Amino acid sequence: MSDDVVPADCLSIQEIGTVAGVFMIVAWVALLVTGLFMAFKAIQVDSETKKFYYLNSFICAVACYSYFAMFSGMGWQTVMGCRQFFYIRYVDWAITTPLTILSLGLLAGQDYPTVFAVMGADVGMVLAGYLGSVALVPVVKWMWFLLGVGLFVLVFLGIAREFRQCAIDHSDSARIELYSRVSLLVLISWSLYPVVWVFSSGSGVMGVSLESIAYAILDCVSKVWFCFAIINHSGPYSSEAPNYSYADEMQQDGFERQYV
């Protein structure tokens, strides 16, 4: 079916297949288990690390809503080229990706105005991706995409440069190492989302099923793996959480700091 067919003229719709549905269910189970684990662990840790567990549980909970809706046949519309388009993904990303940035900002010890600025750019990026996906005019579609890429560059620089420099300024080797590891995971996985968009919603080269499988894998990496990675020092499947106490910072820095 031609990619220039508008939704109103569609005689049939390209929908996800069985394999893509299975991937969605597997992603939902992984997110659900991770979210419950994080919520359970949150009540067992100290106040300094509790926020990371709660943020992780919220990230997974929102994504669970999204995936349950998708494999239940909800949260989608028909877009250009008669493709099934799950707009619920963008609702998910507009909530979970800013929460991920907040987690990284807290880990780095970044000030709230900077964190909120990066979060705002991130929401704008997700919105641009959604508008590009539903646009009926190709030129408009790619203009929205370019705007989204521009905002992603700002998000990338915020995480890779501003947040990282703040972590370095704390002179805490454990924090620097942990931040470097989890931020790299986020930046690499997030960089692949626009690649999938170009070949799916952008050009239509990638089928709806393959698109859904790719996004399910990326969501598991950027959410499930991220959640476990940010709460430990030794590896992505350890249960030890980062514990940057006031006393530790007093000893390392020689002057009073408060890690928010």
PDB file of C-alpha atoms in Angstrom:
ATOM      1  CA  MET A   1       0.000   0.000   0.000  1.00  0.00           C
ATOM      2  CA  SER A   2       1.321   3.451  -0.950  1.00  0.00           C
ATOM      3  CA  ASP A   3       2.809   5.524   1.837  1.00  0.00           C
ATOM      4  CA  ASP A   4       1.006   8.650   0.542  1.00  0.00           C
ATOM      5  CA  VAL A   5      -2.485   7.269   1.235  1.00  0.00           C
ATOM      6  CA  VAL A   6      -4.222   9.436   3.824  1.00  0.00           C
ATOM      7  CA  PRO A   7      -5.997   7.698   6.757  1.00  0.00           C
ATOM      8  CA  ALA A   8      -9.482   8.575   5.454  1.00  0.00           C
ATOM      9  CA  ASP A   9      -8.829   6.653   2.211  1.00  0.00           C
ATOM     10  CA  CYS A  10      -7.487   3.466   3.792  1.00  0.00           C
ATOM     11  CA  LEU A  11      -9.228   0.253   2.791  1.00  0.00           C
ATOM     12  CA  SER A  12      -7.049  -1.824   5.112  1.00  0.00           C
ATOM     13  CA  ILE A  13      -4.617  -1.062   7.920  1.00  0.00           C
ATOM     14  CA  GLN A  14      -1.126  -2.421   8.508  1.00  0.00           C
ATOM     15  CA  GLU A  15      -1.323  -3.737  12.080  1.00  0.00           C
ATOM     16  CA  ILE A  16       1.091  -5.535  14.391  1.00  0.00           C
ATOM     17  CA  GLY A  17       1.412  -9.310  14.079  1.00  0.00           C
ATOM     18  CA  THR A  18       1.532 -12.091  16.636  1.00  0.00           C
ATOM     19  CA  VAL A  19       5.295 -11.923  17.190  1.00  0.00           C
ATOM     20  CA  ALA A  20       5.156  -8.190  17.904  1.00  0.00           C
ATOM     21  CA  GLY A  21       2.290  -8.825  20.307  1.00  0.00           C
ATOM     22  CA  VAL A  22       4.402 -11.390  22.160  1.00  0.00           C
ATOM     23  CA  PHE A  23       7.270  -8.912  22.450  1.00  0.00           C
ATOM     24  CA  MET A  24       4.856  -6.368  23.904  1.00  0.00           C
ATOM     25  CA  ILE A  25       3.625  -8.855  26.495  1.00  0.00           C
ATOM     26  CA  VAL A  26       7.186  -9.828  27.437  1.00  0.00           C
ATOM     27  CA  ALA A  27       8.114  -6.137  27.796  1.00  0.00           C
ATOM     28  CA  TRP A  28       5.017  -5.570  29.937  1.00  0.00           C
ATOM     29  CA  VAL A  29       5.921  -8.468  32.247  1.00  0.00           C
ATOM     30  CA  ALA A  30       9.521  -7.239  32.574  1.00  0.00           C
ATOM     31  CA  LEU A  31       8.340  -3.722  33.392  1.00  0.00           C
ATOM     32  CA  LEU A  32       5.713  -4.966  35.833  1.00  0.00           C
ATOM     33  CA  VAL A  33       8.136  -7.191  37.744  1.00  0.00           C
ATOM     34  CA  THR A  34      10.767  -4.456  37.828  1.00  0.00           C
ATOM     35  CA  GLY A  35       8.272  -1.847  39.006  1.00  0.00           C
ATOM     36  CA  LEU A  36       6.968  -4.061  41.809  1.00  0.00           C
ATOM     37  CA  PHE A  37      10.499  -4.933  42.888  1.00  0.00           C
ATOM     38  CA  MET A  38      11.493  -1.260  43.002  1.00  0.00           C
ATOM     39  CA  ALA A  39       8.383  -0.304  44.977  1.00  0.00           C
ATOM     40  CA  PHE A  40       8.990  -3.120  47.466  1.00  0.00           C
ATOM     41  CA  LYS A  41      12.663  -2.220  47.917  1.00  0.00           C
ATOM     42  CA  ALA A  42      11.804   1.471  48.374  1.00  0.00           C
ATOM     43  CA  ILE A  43      10.282   0.805  51.788  1.00  0.00           C
ATOM     44  CA  GLN A  44      13.441  -0.997  52.952  1.00  0.00           C
ATOM     45  CA  VAL A  45      16.138   1.568  52.148  1.00  0.00           C
ATOM     46  CA  ASP A  46      17.179   4.848  53.731  1.00  0.00           C
ATOM     47  CA  SER A  47      15.733   8.196  52.703  1.00  0.00           C
ATOM     48  CA  GLU A  48      18.776   9.118  50.599  1.00  0.00           C
ATOM     49  CA  THR A  49      18.278   6.182  48.221  1.00  0.00           C
ATOM     50  CA  LYS A  50      14.508   5.846  48.508  1.00  0.00           C
ATOM     51  CA  LYS A  51      13.907   8.463  45.831  1.00  0.00           C
ATOM     52  CA  PHE A  52      15.736   6.411  43.207  1.00  0.00           C
ATOM     53  CA  TYR A  53      13.606   3.336  43.893  1.00  0.00           C
ATOM     54  CA  TYR A  54      10.381   5.335  43.803  1.00  0.00           C
ATOM     55  CA  LEU A  55      11.324   7.040  40.555  1.00  0.00           C
ATOM     56  CA  ASN A  56      12.189   3.658  39.069  1.00  0.00           C
ATOM     57  CA  SER A  57       8.828   2.236  40.135  1.00  0.00           C
ATOM     58  CA  PHE A  58       6.969   5.216  38.621  1.00  0.00           C
ATOM     59  CA  ILE A  59       8.885   4.867  35.342  1.00  0.00           C
ATOM     60  CA  CYS A  60       7.988   1.186  35.082  1.00  0.00           C
ATOM     61  CA  ALA A  61       4.387   1.738  36.212  1.00  0.00           C
ATOM     62  CA  VAL A  62       3.674   4.291  33.482  1.00  0.00           C
ATOM     63  CA  ALA A  63       5.292   2.068  30.862  1.00  0.00           C
ATOM     64  CA  CYS A  64       3.166  -0.852  32.109  1.00  0.00           C
ATOM     65  CA  TYR A  65       0.010   1.175  31.459  1.00  0.00           C
ATOM     66  CA  SER A  66       1.246   1.878  27.941  1.00  0.00           C
ATOM     67  CA  TYR A  67       2.134  -1.706  27.062  1.00  0.00           C
ATOM     68  CA  PHE A  68      -1.046  -3.145  28.542  1.00  0.00           C
ATOM     69  CA  ALA A  69      -3.031  -0.689  26.406  1.00  0.00           C
ATOM     70  CA  MET A  70      -1.086  -1.579  23.264  1.00  0.00           C
ATOM     71  CA  PHE A  71      -1.356  -5.359  23.423  1.00  0.00           C
ATOM     72  CA  SER A  72      -5.012  -4.933  24.399  1.00  0.00           C
ATOM     73  CA  GLY A  73      -5.679  -3.089  21.144  1.00  0.00           C
ATOM     74  CA  MET A  74      -6.004   0.387  22.679  1.00  0.00           C
ATOM     75  CA  GLY A  75      -4.157   3.688  22.315  1.00  0.00           C
ATOM     76  CA  TRP A  76      -3.680   3.715  18.546  1.00  0.00           C
ATOM     77  CA  GLN A  77      -4.841   5.495  15.430  1.00  0.00           C
ATOM     78  CA  THR A  78      -4.367   5.205  11.677  1.00  0.00           C
ATOM     79  CA  VAL A  79      -1.741   7.488  10.168  1.00  0.00           C
ATOM     80  CA  MET A  80      -0.363   8.281   6.708  1.00  0.00           C
ATOM     81  CA  GLY A  81       0.310   5.129   4.697  1.00  0.00           C
ATOM     82  CA  CYS A  82      -2.486   3.254   6.514  1.00  0.00           C
ATOM     83  CA  ARG A  83      -0.196   2.308   9.393  1.00  0.00           C
ATOM     84  CA  GLN A  84      -1.279   1.446  12.911  1.00  0.00           C
ATOM     85  CA  PHE A  85       0.269   4.125  15.095  1.00  0.00           C
ATOM     86  CA  PHE A  86       0.389   3.714  18.892  1.00  0.00           C
ATOM     87  CA  TYR A  87       0.143   7.269  20.173  1.00  0.00           C
ATOM     88  CA  ILE A  88       0.067   5.861  23.729  1.00  0.00           C
ATOM     89  CA  ARG A  89       3.835   5.340  23.380  1.00  0.00           C
ATOM     90  CA  TYR A  90       4.337   9.077  23.242  1.00  0.00           C
ATOM     91  CA  VAL A  91       2.188   9.608  26.330  1.00  0.00           C
ATOM     92  CA  ASP A  92       4.440   7.047  28.034  1.00  0.00           C
ATOM     93  CA  TRP A  93       7.658   8.700  26.831  1.00  0.00           C
ATOM     94  CA  ALA A  94       6.446  12.205  27.742  1.00  0.00           C
ATOM     95  CA  ILE A  95       6.233  11.010  31.362  1.00  0.00           C
ATOM     96  CA  THR A  96       8.946   8.367  31.735  1.00  0.00           C
ATOM     97  CA  THR A  97      11.821  10.072  29.931  1.00  0.00           C
ATOM     98  CA  PRO A  98      11.623  13.238  32.102  1.00  0.00           C
ATOM     99  CA  LEU A  99      11.568  10.976  35.172  1.00  0.00           C
ATOM    100  CA  THR A 100      14.704   9.274  33.858  1.00  0.00           C
ATOM    101  CA  ILE A 101      16.348  12.675  33.466  1.00  0.00           C
ATOM    102  CA  LEU A 102      15.287  13.573  37.008  1.00  0.00           C
ATOM    103  CA  SER A 103      16.933  10.384  38.284  1.00  0.00           C
ATOM    104  CA  LEU A 104      20.151  11.231  36.462  1.00  0.00           C
ATOM    105  CA  GLY A 105      20.042  14.784  37.778  1.00  0.00           C
ATOM    106  CA  LEU A 106      19.599  13.600  41.352  1.00  0.00           C
ATOM    107  CA  LEU A 107      22.438  11.135  40.955  1.00  0.00           C
ATOM    108  CA  ALA A 108      24.720  13.835  39.570  1.00  0.00           C
ATOM    109  CA  GLY A 109      23.672  16.318  42.272  1.00  0.00           C
ATOM    110  CA  GLN A 110      22.595  18.806  39.603  1.00  0.00           C
ATOM    111  CA  ASP A 111      20.625  21.919  40.574  1.00  0.00           C
ATOM    112  CA  TYR A 112      16.876  21.772  39.937  1.00  0.00           C
ATOM    113  CA  PRO A 113      16.633  24.647  37.393  1.00  0.00           C
ATOM    114  CA  THR A 114      19.067  22.856  35.084  1.00  0.00           C
ATOM    115  CA  VAL A 115      17.331  19.514  35.575  1.00  0.00           C
ATOM    116  CA  PHE A 116      13.938  21.052  34.800  1.00  0.00           C
ATOM    117  CA  ALA A 117      15.342  22.772  31.701  1.00  0.00           C
ATOM    118  CA  VAL A 118      16.588  19.444  30.329  1.00  0.00           C
ATOM    119  CA  MET A 119      13.274  17.804  31.237  1.00  0.00           C
ATOM    120  CA  GLY A 120      11.412  20.530  29.359  1.00  0.00           C
ATOM    121  CA  ALA A 121      13.519  20.046  26.244  1.00  0.00           C
ATOM    122  CA  ASP A 122      12.847  16.324  26.509  1.00  0.00           C
ATOM    123  CA  VAL A 123       9.061  16.785  26.617  1.00  0.00           C
ATOM    124  CA  GLY A 124       9.303  19.067  23.590  1.00  0.00           C
ATOM    125  CA  MET A 125      11.323  16.383  21.801  1.00  0.00           C
ATOM    126  CA  VAL A 126       8.678  13.725  22.454  1.00  0.00           C
ATOM    127  CA  LEU A 127       5.872  16.060  21.343  1.00  0.00           C
ATOM    128  CA  ALA A 128       7.730  16.836  18.113  1.00  0.00           C
ATOM    129  CA  GLY A 129       8.092  13.114  17.455  1.00  0.00           C
ATOM    130  CA  TYR A 130       4.357  12.585  17.938  1.00  0.00           C
ATOM    131  CA  LEU A 131       3.378  15.494  15.685  1.00  0.00           C
ATOM    132  CA  GLY A 132       5.769  14.279  13.017  1.00  0.00           C
ATOM    133  CA  SER A 133       4.221  10.823  13.176  1.00  0.00           C
ATOM    134  CA  VAL A 134       0.657  12.043  12.615  1.00  0.00           C
ATOM    135  CA  ALA A 135       1.499  14.759  10.071  1.00  0.00           C
ATOM    136  CA  LEU A 136      -0.153  14.289   6.668  1.00  0.00           C
ATOM    137  CA  VAL A 137       2.265  16.460   4.671  1.00  0.00           C
ATOM    138  CA  PRO A 138       5.754  14.902   4.234  1.00  0.00           C
ATOM    139  CA  VAL A 139       7.576  18.233   4.452  1.00  0.00           C
ATOM    140  CA  VAL A 140       5.812  19.051   7.709  1.00  0.00           C
ATOM    141  CA  LYS A 141       6.573  15.553   9.025  1.00  0.00           C
ATOM    142  CA  TRP A 142      10.306  15.965   8.501  1.00  0.00           C
ATOM    143  CA  MET A 143      10.312  19.508   9.881  1.00  0.00           C
ATOM    144  CA  TRP A 144       8.848  18.147  13.123  1.00  0.00           C
ATOM    145  CA  PHE A 145      11.487  15.433  13.092  1.00  0.00           C
ATOM    146  CA  LEU A 146      14.315  17.943  12.690  1.00  0.00           C
ATOM    147  CA  LEU A 147      12.903  19.994  15.554  1.00  0.00           C
ATOM    148  CA  GLY A 148      12.814  16.860  17.693  1.00  0.00           C
ATOM    149  CA  VAL A 149      16.414  16.045  16.791  1.00  0.00           C
ATOM    150  CA  GLY A 150      17.472  19.571  17.719  1.00  0.00           C
ATOM    151  CA  LEU A 151      15.832  19.230  21.117  1.00  0.00           C
ATOM    152  CA  PHE A 152      17.414  15.806  21.552  1.00  0.00           C
ATOM    153  CA  VAL A 153      20.828  17.398  21.027  1.00  0.00           C
ATOM    154  CA  LEU A 154      20.064  19.744  23.933  1.00  0.00           C
ATOM    155  CA  VAL A 155      18.983  16.802  26.084  1.00  0.00           C
ATOM    156  CA  PHE A 156      22.092  14.865  25.067  1.00  0.00           C
ATOM    157  CA  LEU A 157      24.384  17.762  25.990  1.00  0.00           C
ATOM    158  CA  GLY A 158      22.574  18.292  29.278  1.00  0.00           C
ATOM    159  CA  ILE A 159      23.096  14.677  30.307  1.00  0.00           C
ATOM    160  CA  ALA A 160      26.555  14.162  28.820  1.00  0.00           C
ATOM    161  CA  ARG A 161      28.092  17.504  29.762  1.00  0.00           C
ATOM    162  CA  GLU A 162      26.188  19.527  32.375  1.00  0.00           C
ATOM    163  CA  PHE A 163      25.081  16.642  34.605  1.00  0.00           C
ATOM    164  CA  ARG A 164      28.373  14.810  34.267  1.00  0.00           C
ATOM    165  CA  GLN A 165      30.403  17.887  35.154  1.00  0.00           C
ATOM    166  CA  CYS A 166      28.263  18.336  38.258  1.00  0.00           C
ATOM    167  CA  ALA A 167      28.966  14.730  39.262  1.00  0.00           C
ATOM    168  CA  ILE A 168      32.693  15.334  38.740  1.00  0.00           C
ATOM    169  CA  ASP A 169      32.550  18.506  40.851  1.00  0.00           C
ATOM    170  CA  HIS A 170      31.397  16.426  43.813  1.00  0.00           C
ATOM    171  CA  SER A 171      34.787  14.635  43.756  1.00  0.00           C
ATOM    172  CA  ASP A 172      33.116  11.322  44.521  1.00  0.00           C
ATOM    173  CA  SER A 173      34.666   8.564  42.407  1.00  0.00           C
ATOM    174  CA  ALA A 174      31.810   6.135  43.065  1.00  0.00           C
ATOM    175  CA  ARG A 175      29.241   8.679  41.966  1.00  0.00           C
ATOM    176  CA  ILE A 176      31.218   9.621  38.863  1.00  0.00           C
ATOM    177  CA  GLU A 177      31.644   5.982  37.855  1.00  0.00           C
ATOM    178  CA  LEU A 178      27.970   5.153  38.416  1.00  0.00           C
ATOM    179  CA  TYR A 179      26.751   8.271  36.626  1.00  0.00           C
ATOM    180  CA  SER A 180      29.050   7.629  33.663  1.00  0.00           C
ATOM    181  CA  ARG A 181      27.746   4.087  33.328  1.00  0.00           C
ATOM    182  CA  VAL A 182      24.008   4.796  33.565  1.00  0.00           C
ATOM    183  CA  SER A 183      24.133   7.990  31.499  1.00  0.00           C
ATOM    184  CA  LEU A 184      25.969   6.135  28.721  1.00  0.00           C
ATOM    185  CA  LEU A 185      23.272   3.464  28.780  1.00  0.00           C
ATOM    186  CA  VAL A 186      20.564   6.120  28.475  1.00  0.00           C
ATOM    187  CA  LEU A 187      22.282   8.122  25.750  1.00  0.00           C
ATOM    188  CA  ILE A 188      23.038   5.103  23.559  1.00  0.00           C
ATOM    189  CA  SER A 189      19.543   3.626  23.868  1.00  0.00           C
ATOM    190  CA  TRP A 190      17.794   6.978  23.392  1.00  0.00           C
ATOM    191  CA  SER A 191      19.916   7.678  20.298  1.00  0.00           C
ATOM    192  CA  LEU A 192      18.410   4.615  18.629  1.00  0.00           C
ATOM    193  CA  TYR A 193      14.797   5.785  18.982  1.00  0.00           C
ATOM    194  CA  PRO A 194      15.027   8.411  16.208  1.00  0.00           C
ATOM    195  CA  VAL A 195      16.701   5.803  13.986  1.00  0.00           C
ATOM    196  CA  VAL A 196      13.668   3.539  14.394  1.00  0.00           C
ATOM    197  CA  TRP A 197      11.394   6.544  13.779  1.00  0.00           C
ATOM    198  CA  VAL A 198      13.117   7.384  10.494  1.00  0.00           C
ATOM    199  CA  PHE A 199      12.563   3.884   9.110  1.00  0.00           C
ATOM    200  CA  SER A 200       9.035   3.467  10.507  1.00  0.00           C
ATOM    201  CA  SER A 201       6.885   6.560  11.025  1.00  0.00           C
ATOM    202  CA  GLY A 202       9.224   8.646   8.905  1.00  0.00           C
ATOM    203  CA  SER A 203       9.715   6.684   5.705  1.00  0.00           C
ATOM    204  CA  GLY A 204       7.495   3.649   6.189  1.00  0.00           C
ATOM    205  CA  VAL A 205      10.314   1.279   5.203  1.00  0.00           C
ATOM    206  CA  MET A 206      10.015  -0.653   8.475  1.00  0.00           C
ATOM    207  CA  GLY A 207       6.779  -2.549   9.054  1.00  0.00           C
ATOM    208  CA  VAL A 208       4.563  -1.892  12.058  1.00  0.00           C
ATOM    209  CA  SER A 209       5.468  -5.225  13.676  1.00  0.00           C
ATOM    210  CA  LEU A 210       9.219  -4.695  13.386  1.00  0.00           C
ATOM    211  CA  GLU A 211       8.793  -1.141  14.661  1.00  0.00           C
ATOM    212  CA  SER A 212       6.930  -2.408  17.728  1.00  0.00           C
ATOM    213  CA  ILE A 213       9.560  -5.077  18.397  1.00  0.00           C
ATOM    214  CA  ALA A 214      12.368  -2.524  18.134  1.00  0.00           C
ATOM    215  CA  TYR A 215      10.637  -0.119  20.508  1.00  0.00           C
ATOM    216  CA  ALA A 216       9.873  -2.923  22.985  1.00  0.00           C
ATOM    217  CA  ILE A 217      13.560  -3.891  23.117  1.00  0.00           C
ATOM    218  CA  LEU A 218      14.687  -0.274  23.490  1.00  0.00           C
ATOM    219  CA  ASP A 219      12.113   0.358  26.228  1.00  0.00           C
ATOM    220  CA  CYS A 220      13.351  -2.640  28.188  1.00  0.00           C
ATOM    221  CA  VAL A 221      16.945  -1.436  27.890  1.00  0.00           C
ATOM    222  CA  SER A 222      16.245   2.220  28.704  1.00  0.00           C
ATOM    223  CA  LYS A 223      13.850   1.417  31.550  1.00  0.00           C
ATOM    224  CA  VAL A 224      14.355  -2.051  33.049  1.00  0.00           C
ATOM    225  CA  TRP A 225      18.133  -2.168  32.655  1.00  0.00           C
ATOM    226  CA  PHE A 226      18.421   1.476  33.649  1.00  0.00           C
ATOM    227  CA  CYS A 227      16.403   0.911  36.841  1.00  0.00           C
ATOM    228  CA  PHE A 228      18.700  -1.854  38.022  1.00  0.00           C
ATOM    229  CA  ALA A 229      21.857  -0.065  36.891  1.00  0.00           C
ATOM    230  CA  ILE A 230      21.198   3.150  38.795  1.00  0.00           C
ATOM    231  CA  ILE A 231      20.678   1.459  42.165  1.00  0.00           C
ATOM    232  CA  ASN A 232      24.018  -0.313  42.389  1.00  0.00           C
ATOM    233  CA  HIS A 233      27.756   0.093  42.087  1.00  0.00           C
ATOM    234  CA  SER A 234      28.938  -3.294  40.897  1.00  0.00           C
ATOM    235  CA  GLY A 235      26.636  -4.272  38.024  1.00  0.00           C
ATOM    236  CA  PRO A 236      23.133  -4.033  36.553  1.00  0.00           C
ATOM    237  CA  TYR A 237      21.714  -6.894  38.590  1.00  0.00           C
ATOM    238  CA  SER A 238      23.024  -6.147  42.076  1.00  0.00           C
ATOM    239  CA  SER A 239      20.585  -4.990  44.759  1.00  0.00           C
ATOM    240  CA  GLU A 240      22.991  -2.543  46.396  1.00  0.00           C
ATOM    241  CA  ALA A 241      21.890   1.083  46.048  1.00  0.00           C
ATOM    242  CA  PRO A 242      23.963   4.240  45.768  1.00  0.00           C
ATOM    243  CA  ASN A 243      24.249   5.719  49.245  1.00  0.00           C
ATOM    244  CA  TYR A 244      25.710   9.188  49.224  1.00  0.00           C
ATOM    245  CA  SER A 245      25.290  10.307  52.789  1.00  0.00           C
ATOM    246  CA  TYR A 246      25.916  13.737  54.287  1.00  0.00           C
ATOM    247  CA  ALA A 247      28.744  12.376  56.411  1.00  0.00           C
ATOM    248  CA  ASP A 248      30.481  10.887  53.385  1.00  0.00           C
ATOM    249  CA  GLU A 249      30.403  14.183  51.532  1.00  0.00           C
ATOM    250  CA  MET A 250      31.666  16.090  54.564  1.00  0.00           C
ATOM    251  CA  GLN A 251      34.609  13.719  54.771  1.00  0.00           C
ATOM    252  CA  GLN A 252      35.409  13.857  51.052  1.00  0.00           C
ATOM    253  CA  ASP A 253      34.848  17.537  50.333  1.00  0.00           C
ATOM    254  CA  GLY A 254      35.905  19.085  53.600  1.00  0.00           C
ATOM    255  CA  PHE A 255      32.950  21.426  53.653  1.00  0.00           C
ATOM    256  CA  GLU A 256      29.208  21.144  53.963  1.00  0.00           C
ATOM    257  CA  ARG A 257      27.219  19.972  50.939  1.00  0.00           C
ATOM    258  CA  GLN A 258      23.702  18.717  50.789  1.00  0.00           C
ATOM    259  CA  TYR A 259      22.967  16.104  48.176  1.00  0.00           C
ATOM    260  CA  VAL A 260      19.360  16.499  47.146  1.00  0.00           C
TER     261      VAL A 260
END
